[in-house]
mmCIF file of C-alpha atoms in Angstrom:
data_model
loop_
_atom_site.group_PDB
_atom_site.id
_atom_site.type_symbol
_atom_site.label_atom_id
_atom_site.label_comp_id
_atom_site.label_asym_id
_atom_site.label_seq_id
_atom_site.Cartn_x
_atom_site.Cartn_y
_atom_site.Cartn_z
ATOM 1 C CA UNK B 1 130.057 119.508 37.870
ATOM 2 C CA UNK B 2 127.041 121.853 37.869
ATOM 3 C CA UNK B 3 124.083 121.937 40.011
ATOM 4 C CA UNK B 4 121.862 120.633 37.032
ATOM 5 C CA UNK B 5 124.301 117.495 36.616
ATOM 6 C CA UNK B 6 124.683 116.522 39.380
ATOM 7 C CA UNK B 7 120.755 116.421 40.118
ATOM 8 C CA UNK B 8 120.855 114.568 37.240
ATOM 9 C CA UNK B 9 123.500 111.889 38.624
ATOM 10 C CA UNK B 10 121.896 111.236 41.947
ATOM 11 C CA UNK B 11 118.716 110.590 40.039
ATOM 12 C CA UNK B 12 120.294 108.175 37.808
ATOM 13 C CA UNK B 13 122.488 106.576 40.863
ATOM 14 C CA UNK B 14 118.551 106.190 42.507
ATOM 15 C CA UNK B 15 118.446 102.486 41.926
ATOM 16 C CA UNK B 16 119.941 100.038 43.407
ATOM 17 C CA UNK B 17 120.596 97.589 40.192
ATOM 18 C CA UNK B 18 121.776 100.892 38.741
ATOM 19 C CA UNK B 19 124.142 101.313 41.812
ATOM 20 C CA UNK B 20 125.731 97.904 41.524
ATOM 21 C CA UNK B 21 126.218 97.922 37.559
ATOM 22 C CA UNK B 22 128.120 101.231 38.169
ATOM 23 C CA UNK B 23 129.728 99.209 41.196
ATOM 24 C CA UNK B 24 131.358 96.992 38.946
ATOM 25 C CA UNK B 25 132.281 98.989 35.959
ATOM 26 C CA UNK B 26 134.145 100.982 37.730
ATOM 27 C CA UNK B 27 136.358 98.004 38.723
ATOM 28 C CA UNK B 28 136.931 96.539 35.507
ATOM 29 C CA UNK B 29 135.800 95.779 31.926
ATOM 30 C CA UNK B 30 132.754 94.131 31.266
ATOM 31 C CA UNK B 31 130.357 93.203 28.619
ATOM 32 C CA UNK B 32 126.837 93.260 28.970
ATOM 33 C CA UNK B 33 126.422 88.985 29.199
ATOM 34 C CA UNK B 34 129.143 89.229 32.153
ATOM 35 C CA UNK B 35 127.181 92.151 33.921
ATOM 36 C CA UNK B 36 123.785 89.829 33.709
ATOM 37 C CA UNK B 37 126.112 86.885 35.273
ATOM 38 C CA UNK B 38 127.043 88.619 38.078
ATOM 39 C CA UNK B 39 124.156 90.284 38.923
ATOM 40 C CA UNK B 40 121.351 87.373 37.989
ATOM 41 C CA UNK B 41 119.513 89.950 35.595
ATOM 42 C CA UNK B 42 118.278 89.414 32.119
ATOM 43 C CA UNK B 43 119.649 91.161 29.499
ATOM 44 C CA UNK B 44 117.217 93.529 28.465
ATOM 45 C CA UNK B 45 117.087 94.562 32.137
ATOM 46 C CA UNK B 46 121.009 95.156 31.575
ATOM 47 C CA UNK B 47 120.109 97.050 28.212
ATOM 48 C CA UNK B 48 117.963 98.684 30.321
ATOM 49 C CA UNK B 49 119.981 100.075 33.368
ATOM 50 C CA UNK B 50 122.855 100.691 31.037
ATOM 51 C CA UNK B 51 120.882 103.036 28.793
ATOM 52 C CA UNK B 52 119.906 105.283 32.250
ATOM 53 C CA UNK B 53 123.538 104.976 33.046
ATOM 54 C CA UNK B 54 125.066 106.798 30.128
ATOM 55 C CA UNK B 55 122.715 109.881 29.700
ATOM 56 C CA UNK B 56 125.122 111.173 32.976
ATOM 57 C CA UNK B 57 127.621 109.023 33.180
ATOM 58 C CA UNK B 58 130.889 108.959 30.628
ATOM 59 C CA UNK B 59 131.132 104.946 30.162
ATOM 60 C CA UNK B 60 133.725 103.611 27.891
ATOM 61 C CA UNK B 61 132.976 101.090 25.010
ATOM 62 C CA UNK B 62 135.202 98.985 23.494
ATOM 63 C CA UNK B 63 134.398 96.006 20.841
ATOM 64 C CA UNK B 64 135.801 92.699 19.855
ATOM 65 C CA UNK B 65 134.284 91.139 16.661
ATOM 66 C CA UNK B 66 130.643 90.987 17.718
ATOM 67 C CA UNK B 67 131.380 91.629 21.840
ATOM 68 C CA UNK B 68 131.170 94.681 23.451
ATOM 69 C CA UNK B 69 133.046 95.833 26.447
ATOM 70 C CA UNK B 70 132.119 98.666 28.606
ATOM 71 C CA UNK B 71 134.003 100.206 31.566
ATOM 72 C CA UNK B 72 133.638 103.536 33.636
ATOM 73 C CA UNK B 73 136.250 106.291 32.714
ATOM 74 C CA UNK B 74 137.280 106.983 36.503
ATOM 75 C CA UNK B 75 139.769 109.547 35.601
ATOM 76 C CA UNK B 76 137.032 111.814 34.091
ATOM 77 C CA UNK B 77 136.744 114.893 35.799
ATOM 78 C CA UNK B 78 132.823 114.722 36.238
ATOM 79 C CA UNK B 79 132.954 111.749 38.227
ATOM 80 C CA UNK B 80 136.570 111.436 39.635
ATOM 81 C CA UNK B 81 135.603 113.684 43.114
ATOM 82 C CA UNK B 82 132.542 111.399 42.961
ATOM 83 C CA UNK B 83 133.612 108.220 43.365
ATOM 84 C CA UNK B 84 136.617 108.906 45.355
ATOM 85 C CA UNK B 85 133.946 109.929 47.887
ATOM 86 C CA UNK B 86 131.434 106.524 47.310
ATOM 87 C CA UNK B 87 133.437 103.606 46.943
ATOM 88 C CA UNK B 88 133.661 103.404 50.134
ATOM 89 C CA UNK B 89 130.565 103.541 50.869
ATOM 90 C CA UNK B 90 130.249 100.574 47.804
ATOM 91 C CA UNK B 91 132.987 98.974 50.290
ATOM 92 C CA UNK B 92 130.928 99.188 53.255
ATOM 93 C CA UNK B 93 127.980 97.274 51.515
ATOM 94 C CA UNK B 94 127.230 93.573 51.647
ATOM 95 C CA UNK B 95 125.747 93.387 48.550
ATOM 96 C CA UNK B 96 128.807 94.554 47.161
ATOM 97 C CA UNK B 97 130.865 92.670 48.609
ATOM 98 C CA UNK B 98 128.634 89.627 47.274
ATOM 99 C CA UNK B 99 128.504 91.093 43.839
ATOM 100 C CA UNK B 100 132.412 91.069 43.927
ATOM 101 C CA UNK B 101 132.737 87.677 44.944
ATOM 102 C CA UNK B 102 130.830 86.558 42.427
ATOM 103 C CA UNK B 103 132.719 88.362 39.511
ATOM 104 C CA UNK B 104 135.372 86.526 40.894
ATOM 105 C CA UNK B 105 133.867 82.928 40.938
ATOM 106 C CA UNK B 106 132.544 83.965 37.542
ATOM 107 C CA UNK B 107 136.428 84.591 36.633
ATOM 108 C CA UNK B 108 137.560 81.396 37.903
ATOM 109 C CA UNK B 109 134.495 79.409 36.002
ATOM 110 C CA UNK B 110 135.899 80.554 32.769
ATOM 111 C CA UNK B 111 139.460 78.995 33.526
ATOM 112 C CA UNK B 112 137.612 75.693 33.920
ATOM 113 C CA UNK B 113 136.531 76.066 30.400
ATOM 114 C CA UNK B 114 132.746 77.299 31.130
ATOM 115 C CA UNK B 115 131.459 80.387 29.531
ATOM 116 C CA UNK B 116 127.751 80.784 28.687
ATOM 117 C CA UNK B 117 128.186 83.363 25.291
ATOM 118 C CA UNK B 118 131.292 80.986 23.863
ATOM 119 C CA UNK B 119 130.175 80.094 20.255
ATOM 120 C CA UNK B 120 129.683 76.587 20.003
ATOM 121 C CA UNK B 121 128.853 75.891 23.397
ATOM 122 C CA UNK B 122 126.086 72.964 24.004
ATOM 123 C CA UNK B 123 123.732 75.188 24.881
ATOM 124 C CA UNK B 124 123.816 78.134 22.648
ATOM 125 C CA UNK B 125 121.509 76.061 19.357
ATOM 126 C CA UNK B 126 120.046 72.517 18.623
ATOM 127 C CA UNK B 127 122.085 70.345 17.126
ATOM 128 C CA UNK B 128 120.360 66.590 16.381
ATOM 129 C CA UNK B 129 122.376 64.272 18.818
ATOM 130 C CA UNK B 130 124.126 66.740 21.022
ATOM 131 C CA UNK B 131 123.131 66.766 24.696
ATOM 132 C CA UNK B 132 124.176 67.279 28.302
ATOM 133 C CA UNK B 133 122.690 64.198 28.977
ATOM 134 C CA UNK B 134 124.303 62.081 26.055
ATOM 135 C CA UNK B 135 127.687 63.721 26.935
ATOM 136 C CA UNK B 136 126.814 62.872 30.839
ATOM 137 C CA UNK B 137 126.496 59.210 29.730
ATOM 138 C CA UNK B 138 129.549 58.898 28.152
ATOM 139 C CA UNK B 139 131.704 60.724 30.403
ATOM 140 C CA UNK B 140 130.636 58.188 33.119
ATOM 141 C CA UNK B 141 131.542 55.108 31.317
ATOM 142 C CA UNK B 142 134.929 56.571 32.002
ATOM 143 C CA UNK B 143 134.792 56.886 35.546
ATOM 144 C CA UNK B 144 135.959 53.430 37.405
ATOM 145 C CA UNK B 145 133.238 51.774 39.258
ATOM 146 C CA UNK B 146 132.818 53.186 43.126
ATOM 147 C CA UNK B 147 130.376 52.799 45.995
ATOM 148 C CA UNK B 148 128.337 56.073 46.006
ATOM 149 C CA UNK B 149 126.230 58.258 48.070
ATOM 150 C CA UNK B 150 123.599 59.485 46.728
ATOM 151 C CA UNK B 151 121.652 62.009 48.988
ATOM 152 C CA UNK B 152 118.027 63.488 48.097
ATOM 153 C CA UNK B 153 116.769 61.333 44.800
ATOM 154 C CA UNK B 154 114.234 63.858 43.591
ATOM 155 C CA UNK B 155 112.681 62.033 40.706
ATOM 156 C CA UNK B 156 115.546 59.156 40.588
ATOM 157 C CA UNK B 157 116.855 59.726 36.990
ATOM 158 C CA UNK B 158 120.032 61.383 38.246
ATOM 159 C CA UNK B 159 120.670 58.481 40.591
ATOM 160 C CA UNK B 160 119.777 55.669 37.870
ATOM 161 C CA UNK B 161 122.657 57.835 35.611
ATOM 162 C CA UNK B 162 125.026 57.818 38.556
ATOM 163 C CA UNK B 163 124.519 54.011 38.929
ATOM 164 C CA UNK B 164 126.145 53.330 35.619
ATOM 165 C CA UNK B 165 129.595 53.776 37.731
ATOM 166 C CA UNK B 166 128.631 52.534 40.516
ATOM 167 C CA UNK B 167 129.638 49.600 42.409
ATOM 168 C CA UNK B 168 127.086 50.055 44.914
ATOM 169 C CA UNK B 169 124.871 53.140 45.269
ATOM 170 C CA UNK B 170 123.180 54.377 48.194
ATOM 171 C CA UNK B 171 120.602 56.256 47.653
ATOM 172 C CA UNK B 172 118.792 58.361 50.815
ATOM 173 C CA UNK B 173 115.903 60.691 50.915
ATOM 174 C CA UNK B 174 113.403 61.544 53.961
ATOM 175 C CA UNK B 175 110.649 60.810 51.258
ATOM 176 C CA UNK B 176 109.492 56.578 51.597
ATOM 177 C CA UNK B 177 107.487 57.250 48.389
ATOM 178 C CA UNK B 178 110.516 58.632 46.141
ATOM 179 C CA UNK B 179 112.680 55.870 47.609
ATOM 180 C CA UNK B 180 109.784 52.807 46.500
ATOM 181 C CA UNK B 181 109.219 54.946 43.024
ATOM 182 C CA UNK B 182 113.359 54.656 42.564
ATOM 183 C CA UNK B 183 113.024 51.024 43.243
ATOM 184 C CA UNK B 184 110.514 50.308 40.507
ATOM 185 C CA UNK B 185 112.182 52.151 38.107
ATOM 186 C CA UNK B 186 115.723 50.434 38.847
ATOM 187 C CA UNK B 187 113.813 47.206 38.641
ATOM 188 C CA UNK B 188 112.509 47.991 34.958
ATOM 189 C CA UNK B 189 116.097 49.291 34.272
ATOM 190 C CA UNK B 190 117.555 46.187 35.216
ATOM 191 C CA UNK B 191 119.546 48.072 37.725
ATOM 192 C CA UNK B 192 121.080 45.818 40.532
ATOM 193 C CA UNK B 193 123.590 48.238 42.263
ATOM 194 C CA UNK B 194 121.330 50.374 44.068
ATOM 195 C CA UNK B 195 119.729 50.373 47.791
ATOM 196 C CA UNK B 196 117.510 53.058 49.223
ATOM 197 C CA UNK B 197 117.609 54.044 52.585
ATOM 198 C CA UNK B 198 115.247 56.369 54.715
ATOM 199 C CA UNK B 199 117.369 59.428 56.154
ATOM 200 C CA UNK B 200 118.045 62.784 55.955
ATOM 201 C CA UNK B 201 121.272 64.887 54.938
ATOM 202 C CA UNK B 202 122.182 65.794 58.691
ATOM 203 C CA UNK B 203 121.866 62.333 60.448
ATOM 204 C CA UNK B 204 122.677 59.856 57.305
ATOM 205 C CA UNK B 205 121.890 55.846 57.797
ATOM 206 C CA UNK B 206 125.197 55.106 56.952
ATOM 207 C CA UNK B 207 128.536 53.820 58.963
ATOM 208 C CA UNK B 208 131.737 55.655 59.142
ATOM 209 C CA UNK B 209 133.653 55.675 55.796
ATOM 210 C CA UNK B 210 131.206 53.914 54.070
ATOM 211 C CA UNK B 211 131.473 54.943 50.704
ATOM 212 C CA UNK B 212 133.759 56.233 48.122
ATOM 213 C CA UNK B 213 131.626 59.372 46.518
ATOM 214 C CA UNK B 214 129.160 61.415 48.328
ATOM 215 C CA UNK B 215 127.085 63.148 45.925
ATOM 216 C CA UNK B 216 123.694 65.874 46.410
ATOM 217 C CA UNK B 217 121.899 67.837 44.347
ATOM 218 C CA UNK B 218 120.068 70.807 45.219
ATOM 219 C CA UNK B 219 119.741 69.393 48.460
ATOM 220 C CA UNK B 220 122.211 71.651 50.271
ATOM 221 C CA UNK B 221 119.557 74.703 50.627
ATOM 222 C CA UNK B 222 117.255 72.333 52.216
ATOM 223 C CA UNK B 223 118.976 72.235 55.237
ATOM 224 C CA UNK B 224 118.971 74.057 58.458
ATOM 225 C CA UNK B 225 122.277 72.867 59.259
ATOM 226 C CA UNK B 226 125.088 73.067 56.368
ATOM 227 C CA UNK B 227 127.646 72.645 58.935
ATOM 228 C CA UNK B 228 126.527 69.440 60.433
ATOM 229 C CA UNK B 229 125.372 68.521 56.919
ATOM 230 C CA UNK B 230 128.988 69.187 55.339
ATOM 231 C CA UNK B 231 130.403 66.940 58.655
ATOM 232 C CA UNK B 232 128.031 64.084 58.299
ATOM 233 C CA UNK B 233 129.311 63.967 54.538
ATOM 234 C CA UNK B 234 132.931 63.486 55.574
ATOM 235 C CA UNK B 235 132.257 61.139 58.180
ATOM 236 C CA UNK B 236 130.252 58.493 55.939
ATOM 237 C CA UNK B 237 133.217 59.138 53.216
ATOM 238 C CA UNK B 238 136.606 57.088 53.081
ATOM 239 C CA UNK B 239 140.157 58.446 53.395
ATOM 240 C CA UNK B 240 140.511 60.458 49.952
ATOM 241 C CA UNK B 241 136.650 60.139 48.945
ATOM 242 C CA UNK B 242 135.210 62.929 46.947
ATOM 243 C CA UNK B 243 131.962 65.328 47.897
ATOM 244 C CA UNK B 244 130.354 66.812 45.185
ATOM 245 C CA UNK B 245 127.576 69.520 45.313
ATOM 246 C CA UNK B 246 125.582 71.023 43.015
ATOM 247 C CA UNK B 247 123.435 73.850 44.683
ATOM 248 C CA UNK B 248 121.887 77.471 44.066
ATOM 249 C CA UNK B 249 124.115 80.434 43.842
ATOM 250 C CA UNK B 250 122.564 83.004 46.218
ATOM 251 C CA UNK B 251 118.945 84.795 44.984
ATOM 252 C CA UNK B 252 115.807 86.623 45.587
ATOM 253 C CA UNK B 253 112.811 84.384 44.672
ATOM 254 C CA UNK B 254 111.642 84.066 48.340
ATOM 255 C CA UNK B 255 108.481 82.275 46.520
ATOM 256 C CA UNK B 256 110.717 79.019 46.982
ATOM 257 C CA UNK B 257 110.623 78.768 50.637
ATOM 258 C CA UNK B 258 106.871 77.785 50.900
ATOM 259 C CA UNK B 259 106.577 76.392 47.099
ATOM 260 C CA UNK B 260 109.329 74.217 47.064
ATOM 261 C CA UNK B 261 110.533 74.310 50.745
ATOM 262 C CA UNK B 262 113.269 75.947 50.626
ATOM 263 C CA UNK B 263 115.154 76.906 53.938
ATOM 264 C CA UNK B 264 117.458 78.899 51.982
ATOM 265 C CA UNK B 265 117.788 81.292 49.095
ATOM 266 C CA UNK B 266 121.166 79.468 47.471
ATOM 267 C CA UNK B 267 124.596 80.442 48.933
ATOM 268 C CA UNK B 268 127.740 82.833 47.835
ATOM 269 C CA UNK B 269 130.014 80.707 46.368
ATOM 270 C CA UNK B 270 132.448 81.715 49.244
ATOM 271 C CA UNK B 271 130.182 80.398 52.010
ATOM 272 C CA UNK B 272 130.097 77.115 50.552
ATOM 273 C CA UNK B 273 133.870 76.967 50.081
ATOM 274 C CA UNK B 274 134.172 78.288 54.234
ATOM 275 C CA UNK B 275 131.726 75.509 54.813
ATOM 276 C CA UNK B 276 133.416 72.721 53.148
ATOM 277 C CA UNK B 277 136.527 74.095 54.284
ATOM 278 C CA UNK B 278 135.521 74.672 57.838
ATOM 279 C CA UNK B 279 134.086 70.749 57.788
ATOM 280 C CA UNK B 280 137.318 69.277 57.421
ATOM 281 C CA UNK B 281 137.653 68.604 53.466
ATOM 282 C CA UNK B 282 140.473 69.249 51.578
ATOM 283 C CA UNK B 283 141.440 71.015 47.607
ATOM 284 C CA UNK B 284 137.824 72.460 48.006
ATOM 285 C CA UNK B 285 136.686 74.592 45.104
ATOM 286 C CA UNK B 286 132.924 76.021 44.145
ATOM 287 C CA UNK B 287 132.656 77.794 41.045
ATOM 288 C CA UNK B 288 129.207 78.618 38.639
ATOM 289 C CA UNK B 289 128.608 75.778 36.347
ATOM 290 C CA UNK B 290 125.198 76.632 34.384
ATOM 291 C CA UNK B 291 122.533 79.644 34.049
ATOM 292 C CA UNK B 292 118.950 78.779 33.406
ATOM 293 C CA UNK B 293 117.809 80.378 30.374
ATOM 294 C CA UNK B 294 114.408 81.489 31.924
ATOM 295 C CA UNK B 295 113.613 83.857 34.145
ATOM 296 C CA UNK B 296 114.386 84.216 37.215
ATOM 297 C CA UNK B 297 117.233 82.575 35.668
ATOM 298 C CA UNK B 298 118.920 80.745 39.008
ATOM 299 C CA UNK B 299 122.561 80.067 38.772
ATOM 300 C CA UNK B 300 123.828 76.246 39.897
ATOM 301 C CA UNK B 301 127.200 76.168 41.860
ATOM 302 C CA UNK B 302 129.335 72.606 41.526
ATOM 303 C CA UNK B 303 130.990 72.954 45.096
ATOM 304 C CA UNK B 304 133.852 69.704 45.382
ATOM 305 C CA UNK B 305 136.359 68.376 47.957
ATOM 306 C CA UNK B 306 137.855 65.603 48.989
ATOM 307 C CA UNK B 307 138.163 63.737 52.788
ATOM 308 C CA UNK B 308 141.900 63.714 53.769
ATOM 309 C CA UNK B 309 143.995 60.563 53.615
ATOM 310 C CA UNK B 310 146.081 60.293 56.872
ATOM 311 C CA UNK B 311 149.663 59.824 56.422
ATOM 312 C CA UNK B 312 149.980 56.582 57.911
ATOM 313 C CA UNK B 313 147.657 55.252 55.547
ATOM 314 C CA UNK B 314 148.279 53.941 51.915
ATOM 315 C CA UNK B 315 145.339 54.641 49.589
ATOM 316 C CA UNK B 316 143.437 52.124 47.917
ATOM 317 C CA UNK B 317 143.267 51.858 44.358
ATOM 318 C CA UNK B 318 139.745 53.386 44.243
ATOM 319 C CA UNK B 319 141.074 56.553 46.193
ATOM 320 C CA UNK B 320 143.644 57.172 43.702
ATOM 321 C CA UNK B 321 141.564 56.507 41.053
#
């Protein structure tokens, strides 16, 4: 590699974005949508750093119908001596590490069936009649009636959805105003399962194995203390109850801490799974379930596990359910 070239490469290799899209080509295959995923970037800003890329870089295309697949030929000889010599440096870095974790959660979201380019998938057009919330509905009529948890209300249509298979809900939130707001509404709804309670998600008003489902969302990065939060969960959940989670994949919009009061800026999939984990629960699993379309374009994480059953016990019917 001459002098000129490889001025030209450490120019191009400048950027951090740049950095980590070269980062994870060089791992494996990847089109465009996947490298946006991963890194939480739009796709003209993907357009964008791939374009610098391949003026010095020799970056392998493949297509499959309308798809397109890049990946870094490693076994060039203008870049082999090169990245012998970085990766571990890319090794070494945190932010790599993170970006590698999530290609992997993104990897294990599409063998639960979810991948934001598939055709046909709700999102991708208007249809009259098709939505997630009509296709929430109906997958709850399914669900057999339980006593649930219900922790941080936000504007209560969430929780009066959740009460259609409900038993009894719980509902708790630090905020006396949502909580009375939640009771009107459930009132007009004709809603009879519910009860609010004053509390927060690290010292919940509720008795030991209380309830059968414990259920928050985007509540999670509210909290100063995600281990005592993840314990108080178990505690207030029977023998084989189920904790579900829906939270922010880790991001950059610091803005959030003092406009919405955030303590912090969404979690690695990995840390929740530790968390959960490290809290007691068992068959935990966290994996990417949606992308907002808008910029900044925040990533939710479903994070689930369930409170072990001793073995002296025999499980009710609505643990095994």
């Amino acid at each position: 590699m001459g002098m000129n070239d490889l001025s030209r490469l450490f120019k191009s290799l400048s950027d951090e974005t740049r950095l980590r899209v070269c980062h994870l080509l060089a791992r494996e295959e990847l089109s465009p949508s996947e490298i946006g995923e991963v890194l939480n970037l739009a796709q003209p800003l993907v357009s964008k750093q791939l374009a610098a890329l391949r003026e010095t870089l020799p970056i392998r295309e493949r297509r499959e119908g309308r798809r397109v697949f890049l990946e870094m030929d490693r076994e060039s000889p203008q870049v082999r001596d090169f990245f012998a010599w970085i990766d571990p440096q890319f090794l070494s870095s945190e932010v790599c590490r993170r970006d590698l974790a999530r290609l992997r959660a993104t990897r294990e979201k599409k063998q639960f069936g979810y991948e934001a380019a598939a055709p046909g998938d709700l999102g991708r057009r208007y249809l009259p009649g098709r939505t997630w919330e009509g296709l929430a509905r109906t997958l709850l009529t399914l669900v057999p009636p339980r006593s649930i948890l219900d922790i941080g209300i936000g504007d209560g249509e969430l929780t009066l959805l959740l009460a259609k298979c409900a038993s009894r809900l719980v509902a708790v939130d630090p905020d006396r105003g949502a909580l009375q707001r939640l009771e009107k509404k459930s009132l007009k709804a004709g809603c009879t399962v519910i009860e609010t309670r004053v509390g927060v998600l690290e010292d919940l008003p509720l008795d030991e194995a209380e309830v059968d489902l414990v259920f928050a969302s985007q509540v999670f990065h509210h909290s100063d203390d995600m281990t005592g939060a993840f314990s108080e969960c178990k505690r207030v959940l029977t023998p084989g109850g189920r904790l579900v989670v829906l939270d922010l994949l880790a991001h950059r919009e610091d803005w959030v801490r003092g406009k919405l009061s955030h303590s912090k800026l969404g979690f690695e999939a990995e840390e929740l799974l530790t968390a959960i984990s490290a809290a007691g629960f068992e068959n935990a699993s966290v994996y990417p379930v949606a992308r907002d379309r808008k910029s900044p374009h925040f990533v939710t994480l479903l994070a689930t596990g369930s409170k072990p059953v001793p073995e002296s016990s025999t499980p009710t019917n609505s643990e095994t359910d």
